[in-house]
XYZ file of C-alpha atoms in Angstrom:
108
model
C 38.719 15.997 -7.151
C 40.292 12.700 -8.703
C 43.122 13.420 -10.881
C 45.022 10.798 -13.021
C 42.774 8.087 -12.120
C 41.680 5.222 -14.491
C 38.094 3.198 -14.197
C 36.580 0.682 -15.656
C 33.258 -1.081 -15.433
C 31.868 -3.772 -16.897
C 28.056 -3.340 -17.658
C 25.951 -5.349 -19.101
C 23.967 -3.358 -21.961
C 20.097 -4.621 -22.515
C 18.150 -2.820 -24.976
C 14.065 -2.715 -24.528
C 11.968 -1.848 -27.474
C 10.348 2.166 -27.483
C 9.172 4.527 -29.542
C 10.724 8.012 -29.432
C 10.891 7.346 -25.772
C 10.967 10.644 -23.496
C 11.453 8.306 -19.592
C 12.346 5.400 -18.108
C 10.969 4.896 -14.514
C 12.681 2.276 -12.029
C 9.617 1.156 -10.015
C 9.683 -1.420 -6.817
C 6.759 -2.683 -5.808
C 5.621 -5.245 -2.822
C 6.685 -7.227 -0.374
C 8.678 -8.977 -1.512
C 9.722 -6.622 -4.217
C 9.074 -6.513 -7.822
C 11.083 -4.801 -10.296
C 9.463 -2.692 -12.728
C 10.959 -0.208 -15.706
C 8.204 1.724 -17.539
C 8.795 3.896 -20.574
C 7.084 6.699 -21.863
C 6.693 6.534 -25.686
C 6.233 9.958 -27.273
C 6.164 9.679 -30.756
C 5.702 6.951 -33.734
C 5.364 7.134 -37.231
C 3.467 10.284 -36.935
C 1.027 9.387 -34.186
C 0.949 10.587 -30.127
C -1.495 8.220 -29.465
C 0.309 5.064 -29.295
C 1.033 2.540 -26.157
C 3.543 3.147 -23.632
C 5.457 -0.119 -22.089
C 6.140 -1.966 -18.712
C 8.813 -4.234 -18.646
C 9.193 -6.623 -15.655
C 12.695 -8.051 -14.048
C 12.721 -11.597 -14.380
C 15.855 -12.156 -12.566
C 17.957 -12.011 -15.646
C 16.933 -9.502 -17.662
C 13.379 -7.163 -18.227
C 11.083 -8.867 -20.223
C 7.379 -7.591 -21.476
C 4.781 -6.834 -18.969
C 2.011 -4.612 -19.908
C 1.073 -1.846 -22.495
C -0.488 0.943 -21.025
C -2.410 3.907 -23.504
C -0.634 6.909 -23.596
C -0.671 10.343 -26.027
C 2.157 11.552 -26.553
C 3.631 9.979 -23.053
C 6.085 12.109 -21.425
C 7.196 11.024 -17.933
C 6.903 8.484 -15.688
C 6.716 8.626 -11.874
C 5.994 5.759 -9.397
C 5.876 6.227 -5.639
C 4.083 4.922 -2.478
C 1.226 6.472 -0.136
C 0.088 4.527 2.964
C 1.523 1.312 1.543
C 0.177 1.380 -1.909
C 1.784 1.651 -4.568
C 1.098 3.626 -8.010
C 2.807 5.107 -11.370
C 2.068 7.911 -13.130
C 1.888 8.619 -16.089
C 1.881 11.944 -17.965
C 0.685 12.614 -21.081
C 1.354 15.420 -22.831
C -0.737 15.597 -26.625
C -2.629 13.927 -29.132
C -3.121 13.070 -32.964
C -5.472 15.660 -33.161
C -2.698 18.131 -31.756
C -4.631 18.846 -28.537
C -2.581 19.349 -25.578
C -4.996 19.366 -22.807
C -4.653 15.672 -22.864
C -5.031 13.691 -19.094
C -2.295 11.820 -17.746
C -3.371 8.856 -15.557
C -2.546 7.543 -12.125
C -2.350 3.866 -11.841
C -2.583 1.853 -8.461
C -0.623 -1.911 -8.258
């Protein structure tokens, strides 16, 4: 256990836009790599059913990629099989208060 010792770090703070965002995924994908951050948006203005972002690493900073349909969007998980690549996406209810809602697999 450190005792008595002082850190500091500088990070840079970026903010990307959301709506009563429940994750963030980090996803890296290809050869070479792409940098991907994809956020689940839960909730807006009284609606599940609203889009749920990608944002792409342009060297500098994330910037808007793709909006993907989502209800109610409540995690994010990307991951490989046999070389290909894919994100997950799961959804968990609608404006019509249903919660047997599917969540969605996505390939790259």
């Amino acid at each position: 256990q450190l005792q008595g010792v002082a850190c500091h770090v500088d990070i840079q703070p970026w903010t990307l836009p959301s709506h009563g965002a429940e994750d963030v995924a980090f996803v890296q994908v290809g050869a070479p790599p792409q940098f991907f951050l994809a956020v689940a948006n839960f909730y807006s203005q009284g609606h599940y059913n609203i889009d749920s972002t990608i944002f792409r690493w342009n060297g500098s900073g994330f910037e808007f990629f793709q909006s993907i349909p989502s209800r109610g969007a409540y995690d994010w998980e990307g991951f490989s099989i046999d070389g290909a690549d894919y994100l997950a996406l799961a959804n968990h209810r609608d404006d019509a208060g249903r919660y047997e809602v599917d969540s969605v697999i996505y390939q790259w």
